[in-house]
Amino acid sequence: MEKPKDFDTARASGEYEPLPAGGYVCRIIGVDETLSKTGKKMVKIAVDIAEGAEAGRFMESYKSNANDFKKWPASATMYQLTEDNEGNTHGRFKHFTNCVEASNNGFEIVWGNEFGACFKGKLVGVIFGREQYKSQRDGSLKWTTRAQYFKTVNDIRNGEFKVPEDKPLTEEKAGNTAGIPSGFAKVEDEDIPF
């Protein structure tokens, strides 16, 4: 066997360290227009960390993924509705665009076909927080760190942000209550007469 070209620098499986919760200066990798599950207009925003010890973390993860149908890491992907129920600009979408404009001198949104492309490569502050999830492999509860909301780059660099509290998985989402609505009792299968 020949030695793989990146063997000395490759990260071994199982050595994954979760990203610490906090604020990071990020680079926008892409903005895609899409629809929510309910058919509402939204954007999918992919980011990577641009500064500090974690810079390039998600690009490294993406490049090292050997799957045929690889996607940008979910931890660094945010989905944002663009309109509210009345068809007006959604406040969180406006907050995202304001943060990008304030973080990039001279940046202006290009509406129309070039909308998503105008954000590529731009800087924005992103707050990452810890969220609990249930492992599909063994059903155990684990923690991940996900992009949660936007700030300006100056807010991040100046430490003007609050690290979000951990979001533990609720018992219902963890599957511990079998989704029993209030007022109903759990019935074991062997108690069902048919």
PDB file of C-alpha atoms in Angstrom:
ATOM      1  CA  MET A   1       0.000   0.000   0.000  1.00  0.00           C
ATOM      2  CA  GLU A   2       1.166   3.483  -0.819  1.00  0.00           C
ATOM      3  CA  LYS A   3       0.893   6.144   1.879  1.00  0.00           C
ATOM      4  CA  PRO A   4      -2.063   8.512   1.212  1.00  0.00           C
ATOM      5  CA  LYS A   5      -0.901  12.045   0.407  1.00  0.00           C
ATOM      6  CA  ASP A   6      -2.537  13.626   3.487  1.00  0.00           C
ATOM      7  CA  PHE A   7      -1.912  10.769   5.964  1.00  0.00           C
ATOM      8  CA  ASP A   8       0.296  12.820   8.322  1.00  0.00           C
ATOM      9  CA  THR A   9      -2.231  15.655   8.639  1.00  0.00           C
ATOM     10  CA  ALA A  10      -5.533  13.741   8.332  1.00  0.00           C
ATOM     11  CA  ARG A  11      -7.855  13.741  11.327  1.00  0.00           C
ATOM     12  CA  ALA A  12      -8.708  10.245  12.541  1.00  0.00           C
ATOM     13  CA  SER A  13     -12.368   9.259  12.948  1.00  0.00           C
ATOM     14  CA  GLY A  14     -13.525   9.663  16.516  1.00  0.00           C
ATOM     15  CA  GLU A  15     -11.235  12.647  17.099  1.00  0.00           C
ATOM     16  CA  TYR A  16     -13.991  15.131  16.317  1.00  0.00           C
ATOM     17  CA  GLU A  17     -14.190  18.024  18.769  1.00  0.00           C
ATOM     18  CA  PRO A  18     -17.451  19.989  18.736  1.00  0.00           C
ATOM     19  CA  LEU A  19     -17.181  23.676  17.965  1.00  0.00           C
ATOM     20  CA  PRO A  20     -17.338  25.703  21.187  1.00  0.00           C
ATOM     21  CA  ALA A  21     -20.504  27.795  21.458  1.00  0.00           C
ATOM     22  CA  GLY A  22     -19.896  31.488  20.846  1.00  0.00           C
ATOM     23  CA  GLY A  23     -19.605  34.223  18.258  1.00  0.00           C
ATOM     24  CA  TYR A  24     -17.538  33.791  15.103  1.00  0.00           C
ATOM     25  CA  VAL A  25     -16.657  35.961  12.120  1.00  0.00           C
ATOM     26  CA  CYS A  26     -17.858  33.898   9.163  1.00  0.00           C
ATOM     27  CA  ARG A  27     -17.657  34.005   5.389  1.00  0.00           C
ATOM     28  CA  ILE A  28     -20.831  33.335   3.425  1.00  0.00           C
ATOM     29  CA  ILE A  29     -20.292  30.304   1.199  1.00  0.00           C
ATOM     30  CA  GLY A  30     -23.649  30.545  -0.547  1.00  0.00           C
ATOM     31  CA  VAL A  31     -27.206  31.842  -0.376  1.00  0.00           C
ATOM     32  CA  ASP A  32     -29.859  29.834  -2.220  1.00  0.00           C
ATOM     33  CA  GLU A  33     -33.494  30.768  -2.711  1.00  0.00           C
ATOM     34  CA  THR A  34     -35.822  27.908  -1.791  1.00  0.00           C
ATOM     35  CA  LEU A  35     -39.224  27.133  -0.259  1.00  0.00           C
ATOM     36  CA  SER A  36     -40.065  25.935   3.236  1.00  0.00           C
ATOM     37  CA  LYS A  37     -41.957  22.679   3.792  1.00  0.00           C
ATOM     38  CA  THR A  38     -45.148  24.746   3.856  1.00  0.00           C
ATOM     39  CA  GLY A  39     -44.319  26.502   0.575  1.00  0.00           C
ATOM     40  CA  LYS A  40     -43.099  29.832   2.014  1.00  0.00           C
ATOM     41  CA  LYS A  41     -40.210  31.706   0.388  1.00  0.00           C
ATOM     42  CA  MET A  42     -36.949  31.334   2.240  1.00  0.00           C
ATOM     43  CA  VAL A  43     -33.176  31.431   1.829  1.00  0.00           C
ATOM     44  CA  LYS A  44     -30.651  28.768   2.746  1.00  0.00           C
ATOM     45  CA  ILE A  45     -27.457  30.393   4.009  1.00  0.00           C
ATOM     46  CA  ALA A  46     -24.204  28.401   4.227  1.00  0.00           C
ATOM     47  CA  VAL A  47     -21.285  29.868   6.208  1.00  0.00           C
ATOM     48  CA  ASP A  48     -17.757  28.939   7.223  1.00  0.00           C
ATOM     49  CA  ILE A  49     -15.644  30.410   9.987  1.00  0.00           C
ATOM     50  CA  ALA A  50     -13.293  33.025   8.528  1.00  0.00           C
ATOM     51  CA  GLU A  51     -11.114  34.086  11.472  1.00  0.00           C
ATOM     52  CA  GLY A  52      -9.399  32.553  14.471  1.00  0.00           C
ATOM     53  CA  ALA A  53      -8.399  29.032  15.434  1.00  0.00           C
ATOM     54  CA  GLU A  54     -11.556  27.513  13.885  1.00  0.00           C
ATOM     55  CA  ALA A  55     -11.176  29.220  10.487  1.00  0.00           C
ATOM     56  CA  GLY A  56     -12.056  26.879   7.615  1.00  0.00           C
ATOM     57  CA  ARG A  57     -13.548  24.248   9.939  1.00  0.00           C
ATOM     58  CA  PHE A  58     -16.663  23.539   7.856  1.00  0.00           C
ATOM     59  CA  MET A  59     -14.853  23.602   4.500  1.00  0.00           C
ATOM     60  CA  GLU A  60     -12.416  21.018   5.879  1.00  0.00           C
ATOM     61  CA  SER A  61     -15.351  18.874   7.009  1.00  0.00           C
ATOM     62  CA  TYR A  62     -17.018  19.224   3.597  1.00  0.00           C
ATOM     63  CA  LYS A  63     -13.871  18.353   1.662  1.00  0.00           C
ATOM     64  CA  SER A  64     -13.077  15.344   3.847  1.00  0.00           C
ATOM     65  CA  ASN A  65     -16.593  13.890   3.401  1.00  0.00           C
ATOM     66  CA  ALA A  66     -16.196  10.901   1.103  1.00  0.00           C
ATOM     67  CA  ASN A  67     -19.936  10.464   0.423  1.00  0.00           C
ATOM     68  CA  ASP A  68     -21.062  10.672  -3.207  1.00  0.00           C
ATOM     69  CA  PHE A  69     -23.877  13.098  -2.334  1.00  0.00           C
ATOM     70  CA  LYS A  70     -22.173  15.333   0.197  1.00  0.00           C
ATOM     71  CA  LYS A  71     -23.800  18.510   1.474  1.00  0.00           C
ATOM     72  CA  TRP A  72     -22.530  21.532   3.366  1.00  0.00           C
ATOM     73  CA  PRO A  73     -22.458  20.734   7.114  1.00  0.00           C
ATOM     74  CA  ALA A  74     -25.872  21.273   8.700  1.00  0.00           C
ATOM     75  CA  SER A  75     -24.222  22.967  11.703  1.00  0.00           C
ATOM     76  CA  ALA A  76     -23.161  25.821   9.421  1.00  0.00           C
ATOM     77  CA  THR A  77     -26.378  26.128   7.415  1.00  0.00           C
ATOM     78  CA  MET A  78     -29.234  28.445   8.358  1.00  0.00           C
ATOM     79  CA  TYR A  79     -32.704  28.701   6.844  1.00  0.00           C
ATOM     80  CA  GLN A  80     -34.521  32.029   6.940  1.00  0.00           C
ATOM     81  CA  LEU A  81     -38.020  32.930   5.765  1.00  0.00           C
ATOM     82  CA  THR A  82     -37.928  36.044   3.583  1.00  0.00           C
ATOM     83  CA  GLU A  83     -41.569  37.104   3.993  1.00  0.00           C
ATOM     84  CA  ASP A  84     -44.052  37.101   6.844  1.00  0.00           C
ATOM     85  CA  ASN A  85     -47.629  35.786   6.573  1.00  0.00           C
ATOM     86  CA  GLU A  86     -48.766  39.046   4.932  1.00  0.00           C
ATOM     87  CA  GLY A  87     -46.070  38.910   2.227  1.00  0.00           C
ATOM     88  CA  ASN A  88     -43.966  41.655   3.834  1.00  0.00           C
ATOM     89  CA  THR A  89     -40.259  41.389   4.600  1.00  0.00           C
ATOM     90  CA  HIS A  90     -39.627  39.021   7.498  1.00  0.00           C
ATOM     91  CA  GLY A  91     -37.826  40.804  10.349  1.00  0.00           C
ATOM     92  CA  ARG A  92     -35.153  38.123  10.710  1.00  0.00           C
ATOM     93  CA  PHE A  93     -34.408  38.242   6.977  1.00  0.00           C
ATOM     94  CA  LYS A  94     -33.998  42.023   7.215  1.00  0.00           C
ATOM     95  CA  HIS A  95     -31.714  41.499  10.234  1.00  0.00           C
ATOM     96  CA  PHE A  96     -29.533  39.116   8.180  1.00  0.00           C
ATOM     97  CA  THR A  97     -29.207  41.574   5.284  1.00  0.00           C
ATOM     98  CA  ASN A  98     -28.498  44.465   7.689  1.00  0.00           C
ATOM     99  CA  CYS A  99     -25.716  42.460   9.356  1.00  0.00           C
ATOM    100  CA  VAL A 100     -24.123  41.670   5.983  1.00  0.00           C
ATOM    101  CA  GLU A 101     -24.368  45.304   4.844  1.00  0.00           C
ATOM    102  CA  ALA A 102     -22.852  46.607   8.107  1.00  0.00           C
ATOM    103  CA  SER A 103     -20.027  44.044   7.935  1.00  0.00           C
ATOM    104  CA  ASN A 104     -18.923  44.728   4.331  1.00  0.00           C
ATOM    105  CA  ASN A 105     -18.102  48.297   3.290  1.00  0.00           C
ATOM    106  CA  GLY A 106     -19.944  49.295   0.132  1.00  0.00           C
ATOM    107  CA  PHE A 107     -22.004  46.111  -0.063  1.00  0.00           C
ATOM    108  CA  GLU A 108     -25.399  46.482  -1.715  1.00  0.00           C
ATOM    109  CA  ILE A 109     -27.944  43.759  -2.301  1.00  0.00           C
ATOM    110  CA  VAL A 110     -28.418  42.805  -5.943  1.00  0.00           C
ATOM    111  CA  TRP A 111     -32.067  41.851  -6.391  1.00  0.00           C
ATOM    112  CA  GLY A 112     -33.146  39.470  -9.132  1.00  0.00           C
ATOM    113  CA  ASN A 113     -31.192  36.589 -10.651  1.00  0.00           C
ATOM    114  CA  GLU A 114     -27.907  37.563  -8.960  1.00  0.00           C
ATOM    115  CA  PHE A 115     -29.403  37.827  -5.463  1.00  0.00           C
ATOM    116  CA  GLY A 116     -27.701  34.732  -3.983  1.00  0.00           C
ATOM    117  CA  ALA A 117     -24.411  35.344  -5.775  1.00  0.00           C
ATOM    118  CA  CYS A 118     -24.034  38.857  -4.349  1.00  0.00           C
ATOM    119  CA  PHE A 119     -23.594  37.425  -0.828  1.00  0.00           C
ATOM    120  CA  LYS A 120     -20.930  34.852  -1.701  1.00  0.00           C
ATOM    121  CA  GLY A 121     -17.625  35.617   0.016  1.00  0.00           C
ATOM    122  CA  LYS A 122     -19.055  38.364   2.239  1.00  0.00           C
ATOM    123  CA  LEU A 123     -18.370  38.416   5.991  1.00  0.00           C
ATOM    124  CA  VAL A 124     -21.026  38.246   8.691  1.00  0.00           C
ATOM    125  CA  GLY A 125     -21.048  37.525  12.404  1.00  0.00           C
ATOM    126  CA  VAL A 126     -22.701  34.261  13.460  1.00  0.00           C
ATOM    127  CA  ILE A 127     -23.629  33.073  16.929  1.00  0.00           C
ATOM    128  CA  PHE A 128     -23.303  29.310  17.388  1.00  0.00           C
ATOM    129  CA  GLY A 129     -25.085  27.540  20.239  1.00  0.00           C
ATOM    130  CA  ARG A 130     -25.256  24.008  21.579  1.00  0.00           C
ATOM    131  CA  GLU A 131     -28.284  21.817  20.834  1.00  0.00           C
ATOM    132  CA  GLN A 132     -28.955  18.306  22.043  1.00  0.00           C
ATOM    133  CA  TYR A 133     -30.021  15.557  19.638  1.00  0.00           C
ATOM    134  CA  LYS A 134     -30.753  11.846  19.675  1.00  0.00           C
ATOM    135  CA  SER A 135     -28.151   9.716  17.901  1.00  0.00           C
ATOM    136  CA  GLN A 136     -29.587   7.686  15.019  1.00  0.00           C
ATOM    137  CA  ARG A 137     -26.895   5.051  15.596  1.00  0.00           C
ATOM    138  CA  ASP A 138     -27.505   4.102  19.204  1.00  0.00           C
ATOM    139  CA  GLY A 139     -30.325   6.343  20.476  1.00  0.00           C
ATOM    140  CA  SER A 140     -28.086   8.123  22.978  1.00  0.00           C
ATOM    141  CA  LEU A 141     -28.397  11.863  23.592  1.00  0.00           C
ATOM    142  CA  LYS A 142     -25.506  13.935  22.232  1.00  0.00           C
ATOM    143  CA  TRP A 143     -24.661  17.611  21.724  1.00  0.00           C
ATOM    144  CA  THR A 144     -23.866  19.563  18.583  1.00  0.00           C
ATOM    145  CA  THR A 145     -23.093  23.215  17.963  1.00  0.00           C
ATOM    146  CA  ARG A 146     -25.203  24.951  15.293  1.00  0.00           C
ATOM    147  CA  ALA A 147     -25.394  28.392  13.711  1.00  0.00           C
ATOM    148  CA  GLN A 148     -28.324  30.126  15.412  1.00  0.00           C
ATOM    149  CA  TYR A 149     -28.414  33.819  14.555  1.00  0.00           C
ATOM    150  CA  PHE A 150     -26.549  36.691  12.905  1.00  0.00           C
ATOM    151  CA  LYS A 151     -24.626  39.664  14.251  1.00  0.00           C
ATOM    152  CA  THR A 152     -22.313  42.202  12.654  1.00  0.00           C
ATOM    153  CA  VAL A 153     -18.642  41.379  12.325  1.00  0.00           C
ATOM    154  CA  ASN A 154     -17.813  44.302  14.669  1.00  0.00           C
ATOM    155  CA  ASP A 155     -20.171  42.905  17.327  1.00  0.00           C
ATOM    156  CA  ILE A 156     -18.302  39.589  17.203  1.00  0.00           C
ATOM    157  CA  ARG A 157     -14.830  41.141  17.188  1.00  0.00           C
ATOM    158  CA  ASN A 158     -15.770  43.435  20.099  1.00  0.00           C
ATOM    159  CA  GLY A 159     -17.389  40.648  22.118  1.00  0.00           C
ATOM    160  CA  GLU A 160     -20.793  42.371  21.971  1.00  0.00           C
ATOM    161  CA  PHE A 161     -22.931  39.253  21.933  1.00  0.00           C
ATOM    162  CA  LYS A 162     -24.390  36.736  24.337  1.00  0.00           C
ATOM    163  CA  VAL A 163     -23.636  33.025  24.034  1.00  0.00           C
ATOM    164  CA  PRO A 164     -27.021  31.294  23.888  1.00  0.00           C
ATOM    165  CA  GLU A 165     -28.022  28.859  26.597  1.00  0.00           C
ATOM    166  CA  ASP A 166     -27.824  25.171  25.751  1.00  0.00           C
ATOM    167  CA  LYS A 167     -30.996  23.757  24.145  1.00  0.00           C
ATOM    168  CA  PRO A 168     -31.642  20.341  25.670  1.00  0.00           C
ATOM    169  CA  LEU A 169     -33.864  17.962  23.736  1.00  0.00           C
ATOM    170  CA  THR A 170     -37.360  17.811  25.178  1.00  0.00           C
ATOM    171  CA  GLU A 171     -38.541  14.413  26.407  1.00  0.00           C
ATOM    172  CA  GLU A 172     -41.191  14.314  23.674  1.00  0.00           C
ATOM    173  CA  LYS A 173     -38.643  14.946  20.914  1.00  0.00           C
ATOM    174  CA  ALA A 174     -36.256  12.450  22.483  1.00  0.00           C
ATOM    175  CA  GLY A 175     -38.994   9.836  22.262  1.00  0.00           C
ATOM    176  CA  ASN A 176     -39.212   9.261  26.001  1.00  0.00           C
ATOM    177  CA  THR A 177     -42.929  10.005  26.291  1.00  0.00           C
ATOM    178  CA  ALA A 178     -44.062   8.340  23.062  1.00  0.00           C
ATOM    179  CA  GLY A 179     -45.815  11.615  22.224  1.00  0.00           C
ATOM    180  CA  ILE A 180     -48.689  11.002  24.649  1.00  0.00           C
ATOM    181  CA  PRO A 181     -51.041  14.004  24.640  1.00  0.00           C
ATOM    182  CA  SER A 182     -52.118  15.339  28.021  1.00  0.00           C
ATOM    183  CA  GLY A 183     -55.207  13.622  29.376  1.00  0.00           C
ATOM    184  CA  PHE A 184     -54.315  10.257  27.819  1.00  0.00           C
ATOM    185  CA  ALA A 185     -52.630   7.244  29.387  1.00  0.00           C
ATOM    186  CA  LYS A 186     -49.894   5.138  27.832  1.00  0.00           C
ATOM    187  CA  VAL A 187     -51.204   1.719  26.747  1.00  0.00           C
ATOM    188  CA  GLU A 188     -48.773  -1.167  26.326  1.00  0.00           C
ATOM    189  CA  ASP A 189     -49.168  -3.277  23.176  1.00  0.00           C
ATOM    190  CA  GLU A 190     -49.980  -6.404  25.161  1.00  0.00           C
ATOM    191  CA  ASP A 191     -53.008  -4.572  26.676  1.00  0.00           C
ATOM    192  CA  ILE A 192     -54.614  -4.017  23.264  1.00  0.00           C
ATOM    193  CA  PRO A 193     -57.341  -6.630  22.726  1.00  0.00           C
ATOM    194  CA  PHE A 194     -56.912  -7.025  18.944  1.00  0.00           C
TER     195      PHE A 194
END
